Coordinates of C-alpha atoms in Angstrom, one line a residue:
Chain X
S1 CA 32.2 -26.9 11.9
Q2 CA 28.6 -25.9 10.8
K3 CA 28.1 -23.1 8.4
I4 CA 25.1 -21.5 6.5
E5 CA 25.7 -19.7 3.5
Q6 CA 23.2 -17.2 1.9
N7 CA 23.5 -15.3 -1.5
S8 CA 25.4 -12.3 -0.5
E9 CA 24.3 -10.4 -3.4
A10 CA 21.1 -8.3 -2.9
L11 CA 17.7 -9.3 -4.8
N12 CA 16.3 -6.5 -6.6
I13 CA 12.6 -7.6 -8.1
Q14 CA 9.3 -5.7 -9.2
E15 CA 6.5 -5.2 -7.0
G16 CA 4.4 -8.0 -7.1
K17 CA 6.7 -10.5 -8.2
T18 CA 7.8 -13.4 -6.0
A19 CA 11.0 -13.3 -4.4
T20 CA 13.0 -16.3 -3.7
L21 CA 16.0 -16.3 -1.3
T22 CA 18.4 -19.4 -0.8
C23 CA 20.0 -20.7 2.4
N24 CA 22.2 -23.7 2.2
Y25 CA 23.9 -25.3 5.1
T26 CA 26.9 -27.7 5.8
N27 CA 28.2 -30.3 8.4
Y28 CA 25.0 -30.3 10.3
S29 CA 21.5 -31.5 10.2
P30 CA 19.5 -29.3 12.1
A31 CA 16.2 -30.4 13.4
Y32 CA 14.5 -27.0 13.0
L33 CA 15.4 -23.9 10.7
Q34 CA 14.5 -20.1 11.2
W35 CA 14.1 -17.4 9.0
Y36 CA 14.4 -13.7 10.4
R37 CA 13.8 -10.1 8.9
Q38 CA 16.2 -7.4 9.8
D39 CA 15.4 -3.7 9.1
P40 CA 18.5 -1.5 8.5
G41 CA 19.2 0.0 12.3
R42 CA 17.3 -2.4 14.1
G43 CA 17.4 -6.0 15.2
P44 CA 16.5 -9.4 13.8
V45 CA 12.7 -10.3 13.9
F46 CA 11.6 -13.7 14.0
L47 CA 9.2 -14.7 11.0
L48 CA 8.9 -18.5 10.4
L49 CA 10.1 -22.0 11.9
I50 CA 10.2 -25.0 9.8
R51 CA 10.9 -28.9 11.0
E52 CA 12.8 -31.0 9.4
N53 CA 9.9 -33.1 9.0
E54 CA 8.1 -30.8 7.2
K55 CA 8.4 -30.0 3.6
E56 CA 6.9 -26.7 3.2
K57 CA 5.2 -24.0 6.0
R58 CA 3.4 -21.2 5.0
K59 CA 2.2 -17.7 6.9
E60 CA 0.1 -15.2 4.9
R61 CA 2.3 -14.5 1.7
L62 CA 5.5 -16.2 3.0
K63 CA 6.6 -19.7 2.6
V64 CA 9.4 -21.8 3.6
T65 CA 10.8 -24.9 2.3
F66 CA 13.4 -27.1 4.0
D67 CA 14.9 -30.1 1.9
T68 CA 17.3 -32.0 4.3
T69 CA 18.7 -34.1 1.3
L70 CA 20.1 -31.0 -0.5
K71 CA 20.6 -29.1 3.2
Q72 CA 18.9 -26.2 1.9
S73 CA 16.1 -23.9 2.9
L74 CA 14.1 -21.6 0.2
F75 CA 12.4 -18.5 1.4
H76 CA 9.7 -16.9 -0.7
I77 CA 7.6 -13.8 -0.6
T78 CA 5.0 -13.9 -3.0
A79 CA 3.0 -10.8 -4.4
S80 CA 5.9 -8.8 -3.2
Q81 CA 5.5 -5.2 -2.0
P82 CA 7.8 -2.2 -1.1
A83 CA 7.5 -2.7 2.5
D84 CA 9.1 -6.6 2.2
S85 CA 12.6 -4.3 1.7
A86 CA 14.9 -5.8 4.0
T87 CA 17.5 -8.4 4.9
Y88 CA 16.4 -11.7 5.4
L89 CA 18.5 -14.0 7.7
C90 CA 18.5 -18.0 7.8
A91 CA 19.4 -19.7 11.3
F92 CA 19.7 -22.5 13.3
Y93 CA 20.4 -24.1 16.7
N94 CA 23.9 -25.8 16.0
Q95 CA 25.3 -29.3 17.8
G96 CA 26.4 -27.0 20.9
G97 CA 22.8 -25.4 21.0
K98 CA 24.1 -22.1 19.7
L99 CA 21.7 -20.0 17.3
I100 CA 23.8 -19.6 14.3
F101 CA 23.2 -17.1 11.4
G102 CA 23.9 -16.9 7.7
Q103 CA 25.4 -13.6 6.8
G104 CA 21.7 -12.7 5.0
T105 CA 20.3 -11.6 1.7
E106 CA 19.1 -8.1 1.3
L107 CA 16.0 -7.9 -0.9
S108 CA 14.9 -4.7 -2.4
V109 CA 11.1 -4.5 -3.9
K110 CA 10.8 -1.8 -6.5
P111 CA 7.5 0.0 -7.1
Chain Y
N1 CA 6.6 -6.2 28.7
A2 CA 9.6 -4.2 26.7
G3 CA 11.3 -7.5 25.5
V4 CA 15.0 -7.0 25.3
T5 CA 16.5 -3.7 26.3
Q6 CA 19.8 -2.8 25.2
T7 CA 22.1 0.3 26.2
P8 CA 23.4 2.5 25.0
K9 CA 22.1 2.9 21.4
F10 CA 25.4 4.6 20.3
Q11 CA 28.8 4.9 21.4
V12 CA 32.3 6.1 20.7
L13 CA 35.1 5.1 22.4
K14 CA 38.9 5.9 22.2
T15 CA 41.1 2.7 21.5
G16 CA 42.5 1.2 25.2
Q17 CA 38.8 2.5 27.1
S18 CA 36.6 0.2 28.9
M19 CA 33.0 0.0 28.9
T20 CA 29.6 -2.2 29.4
L21 CA 27.0 -2.9 26.9
Q22 CA 23.9 -3.5 28.9
C23 CA 21.1 -6.2 28.0
A24 CA 18.0 -7.0 30.0
Q25 CA 15.1 -9.0 29.3
D26 CA 11.8 -9.3 31.0
M27 CA 10.6 -12.5 29.6
N28 CA 12.2 -15.2 32.0
H29 CA 14.3 -16.1 29.6
E30 CA 17.1 -18.8 30.6
Y31 CA 18.9 -18.3 27.5
M32 CA 20.9 -15.0 26.5
S33 CA 23.2 -14.1 23.7
W34 CA 25.6 -11.8 22.4
Y35 CA 26.1 -11.1 18.9
R36 CA 28.4 -8.8 16.8
Q37 CA 27.5 -7.6 13.3
D38 CA 30.0 -6.5 10.6
P39 CA 29.2 -5.8 6.7
G40 CA 29.3 -9.1 4.8
M41 CA 29.7 -11.1 8.0
G42 CA 26.6 -11.3 9.2
L43 CA 25.8 -12.1 13.1
R44 CA 28.6 -13.8 15.2
L45 CA 28.3 -15.3 18.5
I46 CA 30.4 -13.4 21.1
H47 CA 29.3 -15.3 24.5
Y48 CA 26.1 -16.8 25.7
S49 CA 24.4 -17.8 28.8
V50 CA 22.2 -20.9 29.4
G51 CA 21.0 -19.3 32.9
A52 CA 22.3 -17.3 35.9
G53 CA 26.1 -18.2 36.8
I54 CA 26.5 -20.0 33.3
T55 CA 28.3 -18.7 30.4
D56 CA 30.2 -19.9 27.7
Q57 CA 32.0 -18.5 24.5
G58 CA 30.9 -18.5 21.1
E59 CA 32.8 -18.0 17.5
V60 CA 34.6 -14.5 18.2
P61 CA 35.0 -14.1 22.2
N62 CA 38.5 -12.4 22.5
G63 CA 38.4 -9.1 24.2
Y64 CA 34.9 -9.4 25.5
N65 CA 33.8 -10.9 28.9
V66 CA 30.3 -11.5 30.3
S67 CA 28.8 -12.6 33.5
R68 CA 25.1 -13.3 34.4
S69 CA 24.2 -12.7 38.0
T70 CA 20.8 -12.6 37.3
T71 CA 18.0 -14.2 35.0
E72 CA 17.6 -10.8 33.4
D73 CA 20.8 -9.0 32.8
F74 CA 23.6 -10.0 30.7
P75 CA 26.2 -7.2 30.3
L76 CA 28.7 -7.2 27.7
R77 CA 32.2 -5.9 28.8
L78 CA 35.1 -4.4 26.8
L79 CA 38.0 -4.0 28.8
S80 CA 40.5 -2.3 26.5
A81 CA 38.7 -1.4 23.2
A82 CA 40.4 -1.7 20.0
P83 CA 39.1 -0.6 16.4
S84 CA 38.6 -4.2 15.3
Q85 CA 35.6 -3.9 17.8
T86 CA 34.0 -1.3 16.1
S87 CA 30.7 -3.1 15.0
V88 CA 26.9 -3.1 15.8
Y89 CA 26.0 -5.4 18.8
F90 CA 23.0 -7.3 19.6
C91 CA 21.8 -9.0 22.8
A92 CA 19.3 -12.0 22.3
S93 CA 17.3 -14.1 24.6
R94 CA 15.1 -17.2 24.2
G95 CA 13.3 -19.8 25.8
Q96 CA 14.3 -23.4 26.1
G97 CA 14.3 -25.9 23.0
R98 CA 15.7 -25.8 19.6
N99 CA 12.2 -24.8 18.6
T100 CA 12.3 -21.5 20.1
E101 CA 12.7 -18.3 18.4
A102 CA 15.3 -15.4 19.5
F103 CA 14.1 -12.1 20.7
F104 CA 16.7 -9.4 19.9
G105 CA 17.2 -5.9 21.2
Q106 CA 17.6 -2.8 19.1
G107 CA 21.4 -3.0 19.1
T108 CA 24.3 -0.7 20.0
R109 CA 26.7 0.9 17.4
L110 CA 30.0 0.9 18.8
T111 CA 32.7 3.0 17.1
V112 CA 36.3 2.5 18.7
V113 CA 38.8 5.2 17.1

């Protein structure tokens, strides 16, 4: 079955640095890949979607890449701020049309 | 436009009790889903629906029932709660197409003792 792997270890970085989160997937080649942000006690909130024929997508300080050969997406936050601290989830619709998620990576940005 | 509304926000049940988690959306979305989220496990799909009268199982459906009598509502029923069902439950809805984003409710934190 299709599987999404994200680094389960929390990522701790200093304010102003670039945070890079990794999403790897197996047994499927999604046409679209999505990233969500989840704050404690809240539901996930959609951030970005990237298509398989897009190498890179940007939105303000966010950048997502999609390497279909490596079966990997990278999520970057440049000039990170403490307000960026949250859990970030990678997701895509699997072969059956169901939205599946990685386990998420917790990001902590220290001032 | 409230988006996706879940009730209750918190619930404590005794083993063997039944309850229904409510989910309603006002975006006229055909697709609705229920997930549970446990530490280290991420979001796991319980059941989903592609429209009124149509439901299907997800990855972890055992112990849960759903029905979809209207486009707006998608309740999740626990017929006989077990401690293993202690979790945070999220309802989500989306439009058609695999390039659509999902909208989530605020979640229900359920504890079964």
